[in-house]
Tab-separated table of C-alpha atoms in Angstrom:
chain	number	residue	atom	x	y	z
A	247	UNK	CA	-75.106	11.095	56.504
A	248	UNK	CA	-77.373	12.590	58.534
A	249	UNK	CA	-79.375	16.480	58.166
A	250	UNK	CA	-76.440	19.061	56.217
A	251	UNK	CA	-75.810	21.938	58.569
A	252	UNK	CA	-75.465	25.272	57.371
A	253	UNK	CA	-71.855	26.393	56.064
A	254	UNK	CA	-70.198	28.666	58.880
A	255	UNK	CA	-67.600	30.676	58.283
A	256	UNK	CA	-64.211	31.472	61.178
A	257	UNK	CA	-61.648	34.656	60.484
A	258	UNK	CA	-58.304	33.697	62.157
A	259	UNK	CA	-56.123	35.772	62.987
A	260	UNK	CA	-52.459	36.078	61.704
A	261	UNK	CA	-51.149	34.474	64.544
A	262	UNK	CA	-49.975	30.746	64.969
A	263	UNK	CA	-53.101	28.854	65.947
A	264	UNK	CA	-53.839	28.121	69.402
A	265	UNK	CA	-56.677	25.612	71.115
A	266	UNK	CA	-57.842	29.409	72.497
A	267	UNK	CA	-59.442	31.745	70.294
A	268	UNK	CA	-57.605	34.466	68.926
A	269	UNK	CA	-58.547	37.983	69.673
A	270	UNK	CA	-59.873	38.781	66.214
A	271	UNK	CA	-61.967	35.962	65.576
A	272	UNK	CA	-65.245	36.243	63.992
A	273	UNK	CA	-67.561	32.997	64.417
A	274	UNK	CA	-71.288	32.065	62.955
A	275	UNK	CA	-71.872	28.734	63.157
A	276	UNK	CA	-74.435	25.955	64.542
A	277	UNK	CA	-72.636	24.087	67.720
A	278	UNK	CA	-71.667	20.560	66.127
A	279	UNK	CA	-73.454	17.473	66.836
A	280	UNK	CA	-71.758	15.293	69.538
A	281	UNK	CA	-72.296	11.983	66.731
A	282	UNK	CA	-69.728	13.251	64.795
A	283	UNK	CA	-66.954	11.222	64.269
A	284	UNK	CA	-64.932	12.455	61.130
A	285	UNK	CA	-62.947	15.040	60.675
A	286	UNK	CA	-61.840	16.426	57.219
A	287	UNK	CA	-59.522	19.388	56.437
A	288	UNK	CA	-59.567	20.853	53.354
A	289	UNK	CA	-56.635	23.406	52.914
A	290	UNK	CA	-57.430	25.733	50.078
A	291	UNK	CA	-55.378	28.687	48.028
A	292	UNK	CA	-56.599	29.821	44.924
A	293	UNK	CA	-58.753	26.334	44.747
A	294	UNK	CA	-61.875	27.725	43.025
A	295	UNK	CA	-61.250	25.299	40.055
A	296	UNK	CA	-60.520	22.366	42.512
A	297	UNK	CA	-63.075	22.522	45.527
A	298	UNK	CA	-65.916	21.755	43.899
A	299	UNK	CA	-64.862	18.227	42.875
A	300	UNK	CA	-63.150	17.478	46.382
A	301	UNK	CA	-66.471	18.171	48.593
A	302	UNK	CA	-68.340	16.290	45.886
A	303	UNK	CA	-66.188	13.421	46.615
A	304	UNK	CA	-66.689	13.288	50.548
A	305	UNK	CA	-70.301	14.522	50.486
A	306	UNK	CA	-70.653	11.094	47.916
A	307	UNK	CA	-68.764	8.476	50.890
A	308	UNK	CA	-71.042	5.405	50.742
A	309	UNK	CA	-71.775	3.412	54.188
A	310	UNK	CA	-70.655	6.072	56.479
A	311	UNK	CA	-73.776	6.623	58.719
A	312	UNK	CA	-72.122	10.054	60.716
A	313	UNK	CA	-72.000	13.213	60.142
A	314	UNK	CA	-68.707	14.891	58.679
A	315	UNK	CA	-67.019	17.778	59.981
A	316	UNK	CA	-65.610	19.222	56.964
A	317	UNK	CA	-63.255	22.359	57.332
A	318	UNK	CA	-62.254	24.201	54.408
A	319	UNK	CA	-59.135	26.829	55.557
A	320	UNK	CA	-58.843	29.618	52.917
A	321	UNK	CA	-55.129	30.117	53.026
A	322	UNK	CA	-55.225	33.595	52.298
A	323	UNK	CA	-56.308	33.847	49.006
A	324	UNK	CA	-57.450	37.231	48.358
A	325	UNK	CA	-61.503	37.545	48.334
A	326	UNK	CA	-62.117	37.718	44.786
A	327	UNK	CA	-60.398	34.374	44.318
A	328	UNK	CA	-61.227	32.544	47.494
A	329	UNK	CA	-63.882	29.528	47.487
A	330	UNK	CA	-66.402	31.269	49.788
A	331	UNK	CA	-69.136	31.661	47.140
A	332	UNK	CA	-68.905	28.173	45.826
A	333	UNK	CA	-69.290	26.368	49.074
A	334	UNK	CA	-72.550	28.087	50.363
A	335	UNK	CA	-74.314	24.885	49.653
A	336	UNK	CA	-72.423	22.407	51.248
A	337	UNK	CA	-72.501	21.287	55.021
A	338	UNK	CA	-69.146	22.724	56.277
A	339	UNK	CA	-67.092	25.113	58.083
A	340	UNK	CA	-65.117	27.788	56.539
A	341	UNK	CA	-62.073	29.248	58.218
A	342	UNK	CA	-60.094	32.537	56.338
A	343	UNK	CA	-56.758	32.928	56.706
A	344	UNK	CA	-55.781	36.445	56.344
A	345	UNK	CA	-52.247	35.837	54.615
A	346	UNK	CA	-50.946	32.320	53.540
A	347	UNK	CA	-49.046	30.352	55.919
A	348	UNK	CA	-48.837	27.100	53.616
A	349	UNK	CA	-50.830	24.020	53.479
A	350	UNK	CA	-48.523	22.820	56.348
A	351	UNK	CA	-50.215	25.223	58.719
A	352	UNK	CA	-53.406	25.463	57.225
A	353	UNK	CA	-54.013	21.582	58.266
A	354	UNK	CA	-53.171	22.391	61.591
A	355	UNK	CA	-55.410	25.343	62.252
A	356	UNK	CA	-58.143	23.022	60.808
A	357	UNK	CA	-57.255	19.970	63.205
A	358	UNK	CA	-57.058	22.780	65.964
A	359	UNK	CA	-61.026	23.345	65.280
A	360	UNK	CA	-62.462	19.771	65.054
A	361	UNK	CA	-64.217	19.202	68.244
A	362	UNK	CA	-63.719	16.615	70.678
A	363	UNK	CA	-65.798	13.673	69.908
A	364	UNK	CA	-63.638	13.339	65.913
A	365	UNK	CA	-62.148	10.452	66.189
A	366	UNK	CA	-61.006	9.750	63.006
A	367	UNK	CA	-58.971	12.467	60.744
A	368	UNK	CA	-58.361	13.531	56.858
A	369	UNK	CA	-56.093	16.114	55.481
A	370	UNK	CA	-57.830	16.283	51.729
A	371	UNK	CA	-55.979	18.615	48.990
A	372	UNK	CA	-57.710	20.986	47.136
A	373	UNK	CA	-56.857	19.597	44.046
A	374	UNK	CA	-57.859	15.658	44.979
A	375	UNK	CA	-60.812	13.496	45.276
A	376	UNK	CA	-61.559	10.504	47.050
A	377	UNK	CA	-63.562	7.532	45.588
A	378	UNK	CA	-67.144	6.894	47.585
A	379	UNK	CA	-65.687	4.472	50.075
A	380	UNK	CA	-62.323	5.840	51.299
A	381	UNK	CA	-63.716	6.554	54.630
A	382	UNK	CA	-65.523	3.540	55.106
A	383	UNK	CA	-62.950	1.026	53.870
A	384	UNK	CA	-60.148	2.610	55.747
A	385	UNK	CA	-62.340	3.403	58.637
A	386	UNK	CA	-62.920	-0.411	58.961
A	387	UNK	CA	-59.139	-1.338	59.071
A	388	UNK	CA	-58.636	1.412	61.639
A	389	UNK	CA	-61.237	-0.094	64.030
A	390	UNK	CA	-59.772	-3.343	63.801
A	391	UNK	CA	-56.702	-2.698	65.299
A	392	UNK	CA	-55.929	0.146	68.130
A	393	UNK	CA	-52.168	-0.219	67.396
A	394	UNK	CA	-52.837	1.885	63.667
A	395	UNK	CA	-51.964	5.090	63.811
A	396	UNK	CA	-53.006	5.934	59.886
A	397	UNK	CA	-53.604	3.834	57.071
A	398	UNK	CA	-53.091	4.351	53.496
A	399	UNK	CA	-54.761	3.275	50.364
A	400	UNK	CA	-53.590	3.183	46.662
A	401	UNK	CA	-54.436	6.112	44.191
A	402	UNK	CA	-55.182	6.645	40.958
A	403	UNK	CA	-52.778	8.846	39.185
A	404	UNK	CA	-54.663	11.363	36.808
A	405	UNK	CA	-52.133	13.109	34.592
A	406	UNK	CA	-52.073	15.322	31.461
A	407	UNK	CA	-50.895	12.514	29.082
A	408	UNK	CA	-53.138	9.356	31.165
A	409	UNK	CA	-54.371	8.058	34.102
A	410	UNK	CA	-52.435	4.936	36.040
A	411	UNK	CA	-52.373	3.391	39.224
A	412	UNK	CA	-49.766	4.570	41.708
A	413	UNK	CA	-48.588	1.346	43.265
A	414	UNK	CA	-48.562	-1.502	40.865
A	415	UNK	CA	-45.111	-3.742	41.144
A	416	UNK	CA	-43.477	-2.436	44.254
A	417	UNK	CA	-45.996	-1.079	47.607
A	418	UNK	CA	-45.838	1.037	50.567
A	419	UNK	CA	-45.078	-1.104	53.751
A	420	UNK	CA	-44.962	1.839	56.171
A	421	UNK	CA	-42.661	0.317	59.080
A	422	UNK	CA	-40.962	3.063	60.643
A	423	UNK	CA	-37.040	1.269	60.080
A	424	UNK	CA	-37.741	1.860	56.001
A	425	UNK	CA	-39.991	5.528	55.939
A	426	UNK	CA	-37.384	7.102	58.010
A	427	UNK	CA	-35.210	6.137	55.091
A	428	UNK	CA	-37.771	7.452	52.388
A	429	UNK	CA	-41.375	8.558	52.235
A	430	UNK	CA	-43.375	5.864	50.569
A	431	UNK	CA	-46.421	8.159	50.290
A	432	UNK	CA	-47.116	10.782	47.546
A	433	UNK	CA	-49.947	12.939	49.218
A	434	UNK	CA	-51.658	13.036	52.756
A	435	UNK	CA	-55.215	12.553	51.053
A	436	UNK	CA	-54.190	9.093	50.198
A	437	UNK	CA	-54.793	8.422	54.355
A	438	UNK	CA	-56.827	8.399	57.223
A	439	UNK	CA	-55.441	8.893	60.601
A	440	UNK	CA	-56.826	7.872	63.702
A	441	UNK	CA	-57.154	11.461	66.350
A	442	UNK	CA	-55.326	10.087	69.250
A	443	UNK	CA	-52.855	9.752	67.905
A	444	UNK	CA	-52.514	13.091	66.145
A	445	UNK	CA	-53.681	14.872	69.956
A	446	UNK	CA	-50.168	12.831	70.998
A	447	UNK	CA	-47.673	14.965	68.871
A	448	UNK	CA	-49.162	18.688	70.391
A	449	UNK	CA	-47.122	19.935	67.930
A	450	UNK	CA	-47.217	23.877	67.587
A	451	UNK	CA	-44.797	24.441	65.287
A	452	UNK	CA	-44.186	26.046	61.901
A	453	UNK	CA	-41.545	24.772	58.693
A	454	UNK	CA	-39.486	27.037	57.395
A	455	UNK	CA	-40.064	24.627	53.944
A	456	UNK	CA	-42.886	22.964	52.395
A	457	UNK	CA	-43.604	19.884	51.079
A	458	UNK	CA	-42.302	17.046	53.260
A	459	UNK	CA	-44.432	18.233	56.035
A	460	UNK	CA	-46.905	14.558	55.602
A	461	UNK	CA	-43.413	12.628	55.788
A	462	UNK	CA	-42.816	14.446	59.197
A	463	UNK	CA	-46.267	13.567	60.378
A	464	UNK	CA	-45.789	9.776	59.322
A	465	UNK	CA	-42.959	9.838	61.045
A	466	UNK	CA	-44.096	11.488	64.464
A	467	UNK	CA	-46.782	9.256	64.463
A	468	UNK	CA	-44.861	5.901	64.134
A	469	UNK	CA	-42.158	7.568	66.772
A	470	UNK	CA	-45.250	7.265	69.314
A	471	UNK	CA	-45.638	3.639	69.197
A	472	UNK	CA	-47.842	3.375	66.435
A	473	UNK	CA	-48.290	0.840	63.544
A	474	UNK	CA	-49.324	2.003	60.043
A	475	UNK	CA	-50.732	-0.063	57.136
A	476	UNK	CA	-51.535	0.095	53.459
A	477	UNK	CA	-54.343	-1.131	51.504
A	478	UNK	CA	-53.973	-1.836	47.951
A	479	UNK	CA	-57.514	-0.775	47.038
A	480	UNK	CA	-57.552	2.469	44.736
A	481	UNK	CA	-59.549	4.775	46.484
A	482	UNK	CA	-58.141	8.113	45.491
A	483	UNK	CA	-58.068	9.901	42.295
A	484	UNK	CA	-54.800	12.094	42.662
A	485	UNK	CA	-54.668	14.620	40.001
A	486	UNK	CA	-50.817	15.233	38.706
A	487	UNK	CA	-50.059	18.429	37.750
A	488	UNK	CA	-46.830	21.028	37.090
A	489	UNK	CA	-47.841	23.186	40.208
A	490	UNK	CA	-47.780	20.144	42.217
A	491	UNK	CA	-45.656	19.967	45.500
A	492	UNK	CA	-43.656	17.215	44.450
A	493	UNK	CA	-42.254	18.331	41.168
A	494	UNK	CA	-40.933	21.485	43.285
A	495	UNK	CA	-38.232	18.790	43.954
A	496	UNK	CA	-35.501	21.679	45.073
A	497	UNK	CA	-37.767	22.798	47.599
A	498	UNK	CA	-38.841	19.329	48.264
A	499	UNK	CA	-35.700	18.789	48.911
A	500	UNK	CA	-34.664	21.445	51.252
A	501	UNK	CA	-37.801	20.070	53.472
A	502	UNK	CA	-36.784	17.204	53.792
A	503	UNK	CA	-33.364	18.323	54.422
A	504	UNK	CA	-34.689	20.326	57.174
A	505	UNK	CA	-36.835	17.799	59.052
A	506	UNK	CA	-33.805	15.160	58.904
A	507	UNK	CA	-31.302	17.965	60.766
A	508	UNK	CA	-33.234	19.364	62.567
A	509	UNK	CA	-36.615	17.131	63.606
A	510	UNK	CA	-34.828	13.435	63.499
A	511	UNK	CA	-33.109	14.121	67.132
A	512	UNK	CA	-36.781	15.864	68.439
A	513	UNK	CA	-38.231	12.172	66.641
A	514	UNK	CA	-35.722	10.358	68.997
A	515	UNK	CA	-34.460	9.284	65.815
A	516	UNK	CA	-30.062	8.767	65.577
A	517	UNK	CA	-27.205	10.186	63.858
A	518	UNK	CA	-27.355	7.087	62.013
A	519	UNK	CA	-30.828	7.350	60.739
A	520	UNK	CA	-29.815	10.996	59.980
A	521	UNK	CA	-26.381	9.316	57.679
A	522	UNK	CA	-28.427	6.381	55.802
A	523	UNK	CA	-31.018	9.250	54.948
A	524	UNK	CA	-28.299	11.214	53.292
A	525	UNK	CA	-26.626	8.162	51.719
A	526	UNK	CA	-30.208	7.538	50.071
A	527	UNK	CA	-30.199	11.134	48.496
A	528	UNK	CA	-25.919	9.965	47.485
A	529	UNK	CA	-27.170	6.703	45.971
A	530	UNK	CA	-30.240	7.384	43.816
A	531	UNK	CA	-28.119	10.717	42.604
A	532	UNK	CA	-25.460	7.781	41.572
A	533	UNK	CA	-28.261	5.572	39.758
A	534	UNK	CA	-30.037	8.823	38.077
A	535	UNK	CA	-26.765	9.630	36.999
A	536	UNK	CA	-26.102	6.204	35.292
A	537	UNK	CA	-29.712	6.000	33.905
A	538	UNK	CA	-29.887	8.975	32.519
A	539	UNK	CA	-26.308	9.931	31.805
A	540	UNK	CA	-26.522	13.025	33.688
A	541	UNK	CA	-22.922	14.231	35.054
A	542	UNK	CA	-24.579	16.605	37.790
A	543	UNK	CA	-26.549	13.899	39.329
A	544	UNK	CA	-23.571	11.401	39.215
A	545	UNK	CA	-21.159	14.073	40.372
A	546	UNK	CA	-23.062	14.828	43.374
A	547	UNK	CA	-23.846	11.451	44.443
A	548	UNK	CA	-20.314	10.588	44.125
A	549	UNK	CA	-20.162	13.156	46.380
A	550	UNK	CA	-22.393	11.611	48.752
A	551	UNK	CA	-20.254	8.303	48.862
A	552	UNK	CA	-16.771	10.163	49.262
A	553	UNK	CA	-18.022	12.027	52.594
A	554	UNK	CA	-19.929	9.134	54.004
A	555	UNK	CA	-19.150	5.482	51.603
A	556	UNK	CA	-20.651	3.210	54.500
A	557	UNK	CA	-23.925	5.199	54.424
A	558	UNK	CA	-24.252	5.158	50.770
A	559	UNK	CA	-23.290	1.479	50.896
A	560	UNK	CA	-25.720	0.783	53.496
A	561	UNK	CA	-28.548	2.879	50.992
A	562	UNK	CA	-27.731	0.827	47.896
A	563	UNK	CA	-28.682	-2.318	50.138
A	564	UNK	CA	-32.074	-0.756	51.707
A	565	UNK	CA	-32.798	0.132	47.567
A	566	UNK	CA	-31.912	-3.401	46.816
A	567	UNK	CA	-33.368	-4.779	49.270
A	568	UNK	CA	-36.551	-3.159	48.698
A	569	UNK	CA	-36.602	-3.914	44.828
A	570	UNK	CA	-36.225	-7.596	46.031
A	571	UNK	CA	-39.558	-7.225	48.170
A	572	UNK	CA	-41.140	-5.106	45.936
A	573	UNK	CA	-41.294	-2.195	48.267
A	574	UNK	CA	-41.636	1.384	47.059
């Protein structure tokens, strides 16, 4: 891994990040060696229970022979709770945040520090760990094909009542035609993505919602040109928990919601990927509904297939279609 570095620390300003510093910024830190090929952002807000166990996890990769630029980004959390204490040991870079923006941004002021010679990328949560060789197994598949954007690897769910693996009968497959349709991923720390292609999007932009901000990235990414693939080797420990994005599924929701309306057309993506979407949301309302004999679910997916029946139709044979294949 090379010698550890001393841990720097970066005060942002308020601002939306730029690739210029901001007028407030207050820097100590070694310059970075130029052999550094990883990148790893670590968004953080009141983490001090969490980081501890994700740096352990990247600080243990096996068969990585580089260097890692790991970024922690204190998404203003206020100073007696932030992680600053707990990371003076380890080998990274520490950026505060002086109110919280979301983990959406937080990723993105980390990406905009990574210097110039990363060419791979990781967006870890707080609350996650990666098993010792997530970088070099996916690092592998990466360099064996220039067309992959990102690639994703299995997880290991670890919840309050058990532990089981994410994917077992049905599998991401990651082609643009179905994820526009439905994310197939449950957390960005389950990938690593490849620089180029994130330097491509020169996004500077900020959701109004959080939560399906990694859909919008997988998305952008295969818009570009880019493949995508998944390996089913468990390589991440994903720890489930109530204050977890995706049981916010209201908010969740209006994310996704938001990205369809409003991102699909920037995507180059049509009307009609913008319809089947919504006849997705229409159909698994209708089978909830059914399952679980719940009127609001059925009555709003009903809904769904009044306003727009050949969408819904259309959904109910991507769902079926995917069951057949066993496809997430």
């Amino acid at each position: 891994m090379g010698a550890p570095i001393c841990h720097q620390t970066i005060i942002l300003c308020a601002t939306m990040y730029q690739r210029s510093p901001c007028d407030h910024i207050l820097l100590e830190h070694p310059t970075w060696s130029e052999f550094m090929n990883y990148g790893i952002v670590i968004p953080v807000y009141f983490g001090r229970s969490f980081i501890k166990r994700a740096l352990d996890s990247v600080f243990a990769q096996e068969d990585v022979s580089d260097r890692l630029n790991v970024l922690i980004i204190e998404d203003g959390t206020p100073e007696p709770e932030d992680v600053k204490s707990l990371i003076a040991g380890y080998p990274v870079q520490y950026v505060k945040l002086p109110e919280n923006h979301g983990v959406f941004y937080a990723r993105w002021v980390g990406l905009s520090q990574l210097p110039s010679t990363v060419e791979f990328c990781a967006f870890l949560d707080q609350d996650d760990a990666w098993h010792p060789k997530f970088l070099s197994h996916l690092t592998t598949i990466l360099m064996q094909d220039e067309t992959l954007g990102f690639v994703a690897c299995n997880a290991r769910v670890m919840g309050v009542h058990g532990n089981y693996v994410l994917y077992q009968d049905r599998r991401p497959n990651l082609l643009l035609a179905d994820l526009k349709v439905a994310n197939q991923l449950i957390s960005p720390s389950q990938v690593l993505i490849r620089r180029d292609a994130l330097e491509k999007l020169n996004w500077n932009i900020d959701l109004p919602y959080p939560g399906a901000d990694d859909w919008l990235l997988w998305l952008a990414i295969l818009s570009l040109g880019y493949q995508a693939t998944y390996i089913d080797e468990v390589l991440l420990d994903y720890y489930d928990h109530a204050a977890g994005a995706h049981h916010r599924k209201h908010i969740m929701a209006k994310s996704e919601e938001y990205i369809v309306e409003h991102w699909f057309p920037r995507l180059q993506l049509t009307k009609w990927d913008q319809r089947l979407y919504k006849g997705r949301i229409g159909w698994d309302h209708i089978v909830q509904g059914l399952r679980t004999k719940n009127l609001r679910h059925l009555v709003k997916g009903l809904n769904y297939l009044v306003r727009d029946p050949i969408a819904v139709n259309a959904a109910r044979q991507f769902r079926r279609r995917h069951r057949k294949n066993h496809i997430v």
